[in-house]
Short mmCIF file of C-alpha atoms in Angstrom, two decimals:
data_model
loop_
_atom_site.label_atom_id
_atom_site.label_comp_id
_atom_site.label_asym_id
_atom_site.label_seq_id
_atom_site.Cartn_x
_atom_site.Cartn_y
_atom_site.Cartn_z
CA MET A 1 87.80 8.47 33.75
CA GLN A 2 88.01 11.76 33.65
CA ARG A 3 90.26 14.22 35.91
CA ILE A 4 88.13 16.97 37.30
CA ASP A 5 90.05 20.18 37.98
CA ALA A 6 89.98 22.74 40.61
CA ARG A 7 86.77 24.40 38.16
CA GLY A 8 84.72 21.64 39.30
CA GLY A 9 84.67 20.61 35.53
CA PRO A 10 86.95 18.18 33.61
CA ALA A 11 89.76 18.62 32.81
CA GLY A 12 89.90 17.38 29.59
CA ARG A 13 86.34 17.79 28.41
CA PRO A 14 84.26 15.67 26.69
CA THR A 15 82.61 17.11 23.17
CA PRO A 16 79.44 18.02 22.43
CA ALA A 17 78.45 14.74 21.24
CA GLU A 18 79.25 12.73 23.61
CA ILE A 19 77.57 14.75 26.22
CA PHE A 20 74.43 14.63 24.11
CA LEU A 21 74.71 10.65 23.39
CA ALA A 22 74.93 10.23 26.76
CA PHE A 23 71.99 12.02 27.80
CA LEU A 24 69.90 11.18 25.27
CA ARG A 25 70.40 7.51 26.63
CA LEU A 26 69.48 8.67 29.98
CA GLY A 27 66.44 10.71 28.66
CA LEU A 28 65.00 7.53 27.01
CA VAL A 29 64.77 5.87 30.56
CA ALA A 30 64.13 9.09 32.15
CA PHE A 31 60.23 8.70 33.92
CA GLY A 32 60.12 9.71 37.70
CA GLY A 33 60.17 13.86 37.36
CA PRO A 34 62.48 15.07 40.02
CA ALA A 35 63.48 11.26 41.18
CA MET A 36 65.82 11.73 37.92
CA VAL A 37 68.39 13.85 39.55
CA ALA A 38 69.85 11.20 41.30
CA TYR A 39 70.57 9.91 37.77
CA ILE A 40 72.06 12.87 36.32
CA ARG A 41 73.95 12.81 39.27
CA ASP A 42 75.33 9.33 38.77
CA LEU A 43 76.36 9.74 35.50
CA ALA A 44 78.09 12.92 35.47
CA VAL A 45 79.53 12.76 39.11
CA THR A 46 79.92 9.01 39.58
CA ARG A 47 80.25 7.31 36.55
CA ARG A 48 81.78 10.00 34.07
CA ARG A 49 83.65 11.99 36.67
CA TRP A 50 82.71 15.12 34.81
CA VAL A 51 81.66 17.27 37.03
CA ALA A 52 82.61 17.66 41.22
CA PRO A 53 80.03 16.43 43.83
CA ALA A 54 80.33 19.63 45.99
CA VAL A 55 79.68 21.85 42.45
CA PHE A 56 76.69 19.08 41.39
CA GLU A 57 75.01 19.94 44.88
CA GLU A 58 75.21 23.51 44.28
CA GLY A 59 73.76 23.32 41.06
CA ILE A 60 70.67 21.42 42.19
CA ALA A 61 70.32 24.48 44.73
CA LEU A 62 70.36 26.41 41.95
CA CYS A 63 67.78 24.44 39.81
CA GLN A 64 65.22 24.20 42.94
CA SER A 65 65.18 28.83 43.13
CA ILE A 66 65.08 29.51 39.36
CA PRO A 67 62.16 28.41 37.43
CA GLY A 68 61.45 25.57 34.84
CA ALA A 69 61.90 21.46 35.56
CA THR A 70 64.45 20.45 38.06
CA ALA A 71 65.30 17.25 36.15
CA MET A 72 66.10 19.16 32.55
CA GLN A 73 67.75 22.12 34.03
CA ALA A 74 70.24 19.91 35.95
CA ALA A 75 71.02 18.05 32.89
CA ALA A 76 71.86 21.13 31.15
CA TYR A 77 73.51 22.26 34.27
CA ALA A 78 75.87 18.81 34.44
CA GLY A 79 76.47 19.78 30.96
CA LEU A 80 77.43 23.34 31.41
CA ARG A 81 79.84 22.28 34.00
CA ALA A 82 81.27 19.20 31.74
CA GLY A 83 81.64 21.21 27.94
CA GLY A 84 80.58 24.63 28.73
CA ALA A 85 77.58 26.54 27.10
CA ARG A 86 77.59 23.65 24.17
CA GLY A 87 77.45 21.00 26.23
CA ALA A 88 74.36 22.62 28.56
CA LEU A 89 72.56 22.40 25.05
CA ALA A 90 73.96 18.80 24.27
CA ALA A 91 72.50 17.74 27.82
CA TYR A 92 69.14 19.44 27.98
CA ALA A 93 68.30 18.36 24.10
CA GLY A 94 69.53 14.98 24.29
CA PHE A 95 67.92 14.49 27.79
CA GLY A 96 64.62 15.75 26.38
CA LEU A 97 64.32 15.13 23.20
CA PRO A 98 63.08 11.41 23.54
CA ALA A 99 60.02 12.64 25.56
CA VAL A 100 59.26 15.70 23.04
CA CYS A 101 59.55 12.60 20.18
CA LEU A 102 57.38 9.78 21.81
CA MET A 103 55.06 13.08 22.98
CA THR A 104 54.22 14.26 19.67
CA GLY A 105 53.72 10.86 18.34
CA LEU A 106 51.27 9.86 20.95
CA SER A 107 49.72 13.11 20.30
CA GLU A 108 48.69 12.07 16.60
CA LEU A 109 47.92 8.56 17.83
CA TYR A 110 45.26 10.22 20.62
CA LEU A 111 43.53 12.13 17.73
CA ARG A 112 42.85 9.35 15.87
CA THR A 113 41.93 6.48 18.52
CA ARG A 114 40.64 8.59 21.27
CA GLU A 115 37.04 7.59 20.39
CA ILE A 116 37.50 4.46 20.12
CA THR A 117 36.09 2.73 23.21
CA ALA A 118 38.78 0.76 24.68
CA ALA A 119 40.98 3.93 24.44
CA ALA A 120 38.46 5.89 26.04
CA ALA A 121 37.94 3.73 28.64
CA LEU A 122 42.06 3.53 29.09
CA PHE A 123 42.12 7.50 29.58
CA GLY A 124 39.23 7.28 31.86
CA GLY A 125 41.47 5.55 34.24
CA LEU A 126 44.40 8.10 33.17
CA LYS A 127 42.67 10.59 34.39
CA VAL A 128 42.19 9.45 37.36
CA VAL A 129 45.78 9.01 38.11
CA VAL A 130 47.00 12.23 36.74
CA LEU A 131 44.40 13.62 39.53
CA ALA A 132 46.41 11.51 42.01
CA LEU A 133 49.51 12.54 40.58
CA VAL A 134 48.17 16.26 41.32
CA ALA A 135 46.97 15.88 44.84
CA ASN A 136 50.38 13.75 45.66
CA ALA A 137 52.49 16.88 44.37
CA ALA A 138 50.04 18.77 46.44
CA VAL A 139 50.85 16.84 49.59
CA ASP A 140 54.70 16.87 49.17
CA PHE A 141 54.45 20.56 48.34
CA GLY A 142 52.92 20.70 51.51
CA ARG A 143 54.68 19.08 53.69
CA ARG A 144 57.83 20.65 52.43
CA PHE A 145 57.45 24.06 52.46
CA VAL A 146 53.90 24.62 54.89
CA ARG A 147 55.59 25.55 58.36
CA ASP A 148 53.42 27.56 60.35
CA ALA A 149 50.07 29.43 60.03
CA ARG A 150 51.79 32.56 57.72
CA ASP A 151 52.65 29.56 55.04
CA ALA A 152 48.64 28.05 55.42
CA GLY A 153 47.12 30.79 55.06
CA LEU A 154 49.11 32.03 51.89
CA ALA A 155 48.40 28.79 51.01
CA ALA A 156 44.65 28.33 51.40
CA ALA A 157 44.35 32.34 50.08
CA ALA A 158 45.89 31.42 46.97
CA ALA A 159 43.79 28.19 46.38
CA LEU A 160 40.88 30.76 47.32
CA PHE A 161 42.15 33.39 44.45
CA LEU A 162 42.06 30.39 42.13
CA ALA A 163 39.28 28.76 42.97
CA ALA A 164 37.44 32.61 42.07
CA GLY A 165 38.64 32.33 38.57
CA GLY A 166 41.85 34.41 39.68
CA SER A 167 45.35 34.24 37.34
CA PRO A 168 47.45 31.55 38.98
CA VAL A 169 50.55 34.09 37.29
CA LEU A 170 48.98 36.76 39.62
CA ALA A 171 48.78 34.82 42.37
CA VAL A 172 52.23 33.80 41.88
CA ALA A 173 53.89 37.18 41.39
CA LEU A 174 51.52 38.37 44.96
CA ALA A 175 52.87 35.72 46.51
CA ALA A 176 56.32 36.96 45.67
CA GLY A 177 55.49 40.15 47.44
CA ALA A 178 53.42 38.82 50.15
CA GLY A 179 57.00 36.58 51.13
CA LEU A 180 58.81 40.16 51.37
CA VAL A 181 57.03 40.83 53.97
CA LEU A 182 55.57 37.83 55.85
CA TYR A 183 58.95 36.19 56.65
CA ARG A 184 61.12 39.26 57.32
CA GLU A 185 62.89 36.68 59.94
CA VAL A 186 65.14 34.68 56.83
CA THR A 187 68.17 36.05 56.15
CA GLY A 188 70.34 35.90 53.09
CA ALA A 189 72.52 32.83 52.92
CA ALA A 190 76.23 32.13 53.41
CA PRO A 191 78.52 32.48 50.54
CA VAL A 192 79.12 28.96 49.02
CA PRO A 193 83.37 28.25 49.88
CA GLY A 194 85.78 28.12 46.60
CA PRO A 195 86.03 29.80 43.08
CA PRO A 196 84.52 33.68 43.35
CA PRO A 197 81.58 33.78 41.18
CA ALA A 198 82.53 34.12 37.22
CA GLY A 199 82.07 38.02 35.64
CA TRP A 200 79.89 39.55 33.48
CA ARG A 201 81.54 37.87 30.64
CA ALA A 202 80.37 34.06 31.46
CA LEU A 203 77.23 36.09 30.62
CA GLY A 204 77.87 35.53 26.86
CA PRO A 205 75.91 32.41 26.54
CA ALA A 206 72.80 32.97 27.89
CA ALA A 207 73.05 36.60 25.89
CA ALA A 208 73.48 34.12 22.98
CA ALA A 209 70.73 32.42 23.84
CA ALA A 210 68.35 34.81 24.73
CA GLY A 211 68.74 36.34 21.17
CA VAL A 212 68.01 33.09 19.80
CA LEU A 213 65.01 32.95 21.65
CA ALA A 214 63.93 36.35 21.14
CA ALA A 215 64.93 35.65 17.23
CA PHE A 216 62.49 32.22 16.59
CA GLY A 217 59.54 34.75 18.73
CA ALA A 218 59.73 37.54 16.57
CA ALA A 219 60.00 34.92 12.94
CA LEU A 220 56.75 33.53 14.70
CA PHE A 221 55.08 36.93 15.05
CA ARG A 222 55.83 37.37 11.81
CA LEU A 223 54.87 34.66 9.53
CA ARG A 224 52.57 31.84 12.14
CA PRO A 225 50.81 34.39 15.02
CA ASP A 226 48.89 31.40 16.33
CA LEU A 227 51.96 29.62 16.84
CA PHE A 228 53.67 32.93 18.51
CA ALA A 229 50.76 32.76 20.58
CA LEU A 230 51.71 29.14 21.75
CA PHE A 231 54.96 29.70 21.91
CA ALA A 232 54.42 33.10 24.26
CA VAL A 233 51.83 31.29 26.60
CA MET A 234 54.20 28.10 27.17
CA ALA A 235 57.31 30.62 27.85
CA ARG A 236 55.26 32.69 30.36
CA VAL A 237 54.19 29.28 31.95
CA ASP A 238 57.70 27.87 32.60
CA LEU A 239 58.87 32.13 33.51
CA PHE A 240 56.67 31.22 36.40
CA ALA A 241 56.75 27.69 37.51
CA PHE A 242 59.05 27.80 40.41
CA GLY A 243 59.28 24.45 42.26
CA GLY A 244 59.91 22.14 39.52
CA GLY A 245 57.74 20.62 36.74
CA TYR A 246 54.25 19.74 38.64
CA ALA A 247 54.29 24.03 39.82
CA ALA A 248 53.73 24.50 36.20
CA ALA A 249 49.89 22.31 36.15
CA PRO A 250 48.05 25.12 37.40
CA LEU A 251 49.36 27.40 34.89
CA LEU A 252 49.09 25.86 32.22
CA PHE A 253 45.47 24.29 32.80
CA HIS A 254 44.69 28.32 33.66
CA GLU A 255 46.47 29.58 30.12
CA VAL A 256 44.92 26.41 28.06
CA VAL A 257 41.84 25.37 29.15
CA GLU A 258 40.22 28.40 31.19
CA ALA A 259 41.98 31.91 29.48
CA ARG A 260 42.24 30.62 25.92
CA ARG A 261 39.92 27.70 26.18
CA TRP A 262 42.12 25.59 23.21
CA LEU A 263 41.29 22.35 24.96
CA ASP A 264 38.62 21.35 27.50
CA ALA A 265 39.24 20.18 30.86
CA GLY A 266 39.35 16.38 29.78
CA ALA A 267 41.52 16.55 26.34
CA PHE A 268 44.42 18.74 28.73
CA LEU A 269 43.65 16.09 31.50
CA ASP A 270 44.40 13.38 29.03
CA GLY A 271 47.70 15.84 27.87
CA MET A 272 49.13 14.94 31.18
CA ALA A 273 48.16 11.54 31.61
CA LEU A 274 50.45 11.13 27.91
CA GLY A 275 52.69 12.87 30.00
CA GLN A 276 53.32 10.39 32.74
CA VAL A 277 53.62 7.70 30.57
CA THR A 278 56.54 9.39 28.85
CA PRO A 279 59.94 10.16 29.60
CA GLY A 280 61.07 13.53 30.94
CA PRO A 281 59.15 15.71 32.71
CA ILE A 282 55.39 16.59 32.87
CA VAL A 283 56.01 19.89 31.33
CA VAL A 284 56.40 17.80 28.01
CA THR A 285 52.28 18.39 28.10
CA ALA A 286 52.77 21.32 26.24
CA THR A 287 53.93 19.57 23.42
CA PHE A 288 50.77 17.19 23.11
CA VAL A 289 48.82 21.01 23.74
CA GLY A 290 50.54 22.53 20.65
CA HIS A 291 50.13 19.58 18.61
CA GLN A 292 46.54 19.39 19.42
CA VAL A 293 46.05 23.11 18.82
CA ALA A 294 48.10 23.36 15.32
CA GLY A 295 50.02 20.14 14.66
CA VAL A 296 53.36 19.37 14.50
CA ALA A 297 54.48 22.93 13.63
CA GLY A 298 52.48 23.52 17.13
CA ALA A 299 54.09 21.16 18.78
CA ALA A 300 57.41 22.42 18.11
CA ALA A 301 56.28 26.31 19.20
CA ALA A 302 55.26 25.13 22.64
CA THR A 303 58.00 23.13 22.63
CA VAL A 304 60.64 26.01 22.75
CA GLY A 305 58.05 28.12 24.44
CA ILE A 306 58.16 25.53 27.81
CA PHE A 307 61.46 24.70 27.89
CA GLY A 308 63.67 27.60 26.32
CA PRO A 309 63.53 30.28 29.39
CA SER A 310 64.64 26.76 31.47
CA PHE A 311 67.88 26.80 29.69
CA LEU A 312 68.12 30.55 29.57
CA ALA A 313 67.34 30.59 33.52
CA VAL A 314 70.35 28.06 34.15
CA LEU A 315 72.76 29.91 31.94
CA VAL A 316 72.12 32.90 33.70
CA GLY A 317 71.66 31.57 36.81
CA ALA A 318 75.29 29.16 36.87
CA PRO A 319 77.55 32.73 36.54
CA THR A 320 75.59 34.82 39.54
CA PHE A 321 74.12 32.51 41.70
CA ASP A 322 76.37 33.48 44.62
CA ARG A 323 75.29 36.83 44.35
CA PHE A 324 71.18 36.38 44.24
CA ARG A 325 71.14 33.26 46.73
CA GLY A 326 73.00 35.64 49.10
CA SER A 327 69.87 37.80 48.84
CA ALA A 328 67.53 37.92 51.93
CA PRO A 329 64.45 39.23 49.86
CA PHE A 330 65.03 36.70 47.44
CA ARG A 331 65.17 33.99 49.63
CA ARG A 332 61.85 35.48 51.21
CA GLY A 333 59.96 35.71 47.53
CA VAL A 334 60.92 32.66 46.34
CA ARG A 335 59.42 30.95 49.77
CA GLY A 336 56.17 32.97 49.12
CA VAL A 337 56.00 31.71 45.86
CA LEU A 338 56.68 28.31 46.59
CA VAL A 339 54.42 27.86 49.59
CA THR A 340 51.94 29.62 47.34
CA PHE A 341 52.22 26.27 44.52
CA VAL A 342 50.30 24.45 47.66
CA GLY A 343 47.50 25.96 47.65
CA LEU A 344 47.00 26.21 43.58
CA LEU A 345 48.18 22.54 43.32
CA ALA A 346 44.76 21.84 45.96
CA ALA A 347 42.82 24.30 43.65
CA VAL A 348 43.75 22.20 40.85
CA ALA A 349 43.27 18.82 41.96
CA PHE A 350 39.59 19.80 42.80
CA ARG A 351 39.05 21.04 39.38
CA PHE A 352 40.42 18.09 37.97
CA GLY A 353 38.29 15.88 40.16
CA LEU A 354 35.08 18.03 38.61
CA VAL A 355 35.99 16.81 35.47
CA VAL A 356 37.13 12.88 36.23
CA PRO A 357 34.18 10.57 35.02
CA TRP A 358 33.39 8.61 38.30
CA ARG A 359 32.15 5.93 38.97
CA PRO A 360 33.05 2.46 41.50
CA ALA A 361 36.20 1.52 39.39
CA ALA A 362 37.31 5.53 38.94
CA VAL A 363 36.86 5.95 42.70
CA LEU A 364 38.99 2.32 43.49
CA ILE A 365 41.76 3.53 41.01
CA GLY A 366 41.85 7.04 42.24
CA VAL A 367 42.19 6.12 45.96
CA GLY A 368 45.14 3.08 45.00
CA ALA A 369 46.82 5.52 42.68
CA PHE A 370 47.07 8.19 45.55
CA ALA A 371 48.17 5.78 48.05
CA ALA A 372 50.75 3.79 46.25
CA LEU A 373 52.16 7.33 45.50
CA ARG A 374 52.58 8.42 48.67
CA ARG A 375 54.43 4.64 49.33
CA GLY A 376 57.22 6.15 46.60
CA VAL A 377 56.05 3.54 43.97
CA ASN A 378 57.31 4.56 40.79
CA VAL A 379 54.63 6.53 39.32
CA LEU A 380 55.35 4.64 35.69
CA TRP A 381 53.89 1.33 37.28
CA VAL A 382 50.81 3.37 38.82
CA VAL A 383 49.97 4.41 35.46
CA ALA A 384 50.39 1.07 33.94
CA ALA A 385 48.18 -0.59 36.53
CA ALA A 386 45.44 2.35 36.58
CA GLY A 387 45.76 2.15 33.04
CA ALA A 388 45.51 -1.62 32.84
CA SER A 389 42.57 -1.53 35.50
CA ALA A 390 40.38 0.80 33.73
CA VAL A 391 40.06 -1.30 30.89
CA LEU A 392 39.31 -4.06 32.20
CA LEU A 393 36.63 -3.15 35.32
CA PRO A 394 33.59 -2.44 34.46
#
């Protein structure tokens, strides 16, 4: 076992290769989205002792305060504390690689088989599961963030705004401003005991990562404008997806289906369904979208776009978290954004309900899936049972 030093990282740091392989193995079984945070903690804190418990908990607070998929960012944070910026990249890539590779393969298979009768029935059932998953996420968000009449009103306004054709990105921005006014009783957080925040030099890796991401986007803009459009859209979705992977669903649906019509609503739902049968975060749906639009190159561009800003947010946030965490305006704005996602998820669930091919079996599958999710059944078992039922039931 490695000894943890006073800064929360190991006295003898693991190599990036060790970190990559450890998180790659974890990424192969990373079903369950945010629930994977507990397994990341077990790996980095309990078994490998790469990160001190208190430091990891502070990292989770960071990941819940910035946009992006929480489990992916928790992996990056653990890697950052274990092995610096290279460790963060190794953990992030290792944890996400299985999902991206599997989704790329499934996207190609989808193009070849979706018209087959059995496959069509399977995806019909999985569409119902996606509706249940989004509805369940809306309920979970509501239980966590809707506390009074102000919250309920803001969530309802967001749902109506999206139903009327408004942009969810604009809704998120407006919600942050509304939060500043509505939640004036929210104060800044007390500083976390321990070493003082890192200096600005600690942002060097973040600056380097931002440079690489910008260079990638510039190269696409010059060489393949269609791929740049995929990259830019996914990056914008990622930058506004506060609250974890499911918060990206309304943003992604709006950009891909309504604004640009890259996919119809049914195909988008199929992509989200495939995102549930692969390990990793639900936002790997972006890889599916990219593949449907522009093949493997499109999948790569969309994947970098949806995951790049999240990784950058961890590198920027880790050395500066105490500064903005203690800011009352920041906390008010974040509360407004998180409340808004309750309404956005509810509106998207309604939209998905209009697309699902309803029949008696679909109703039974949907009700059963939602009930199972509310009881805490692992999402992989819910998806598997629903898929089998869709094929077998008339």
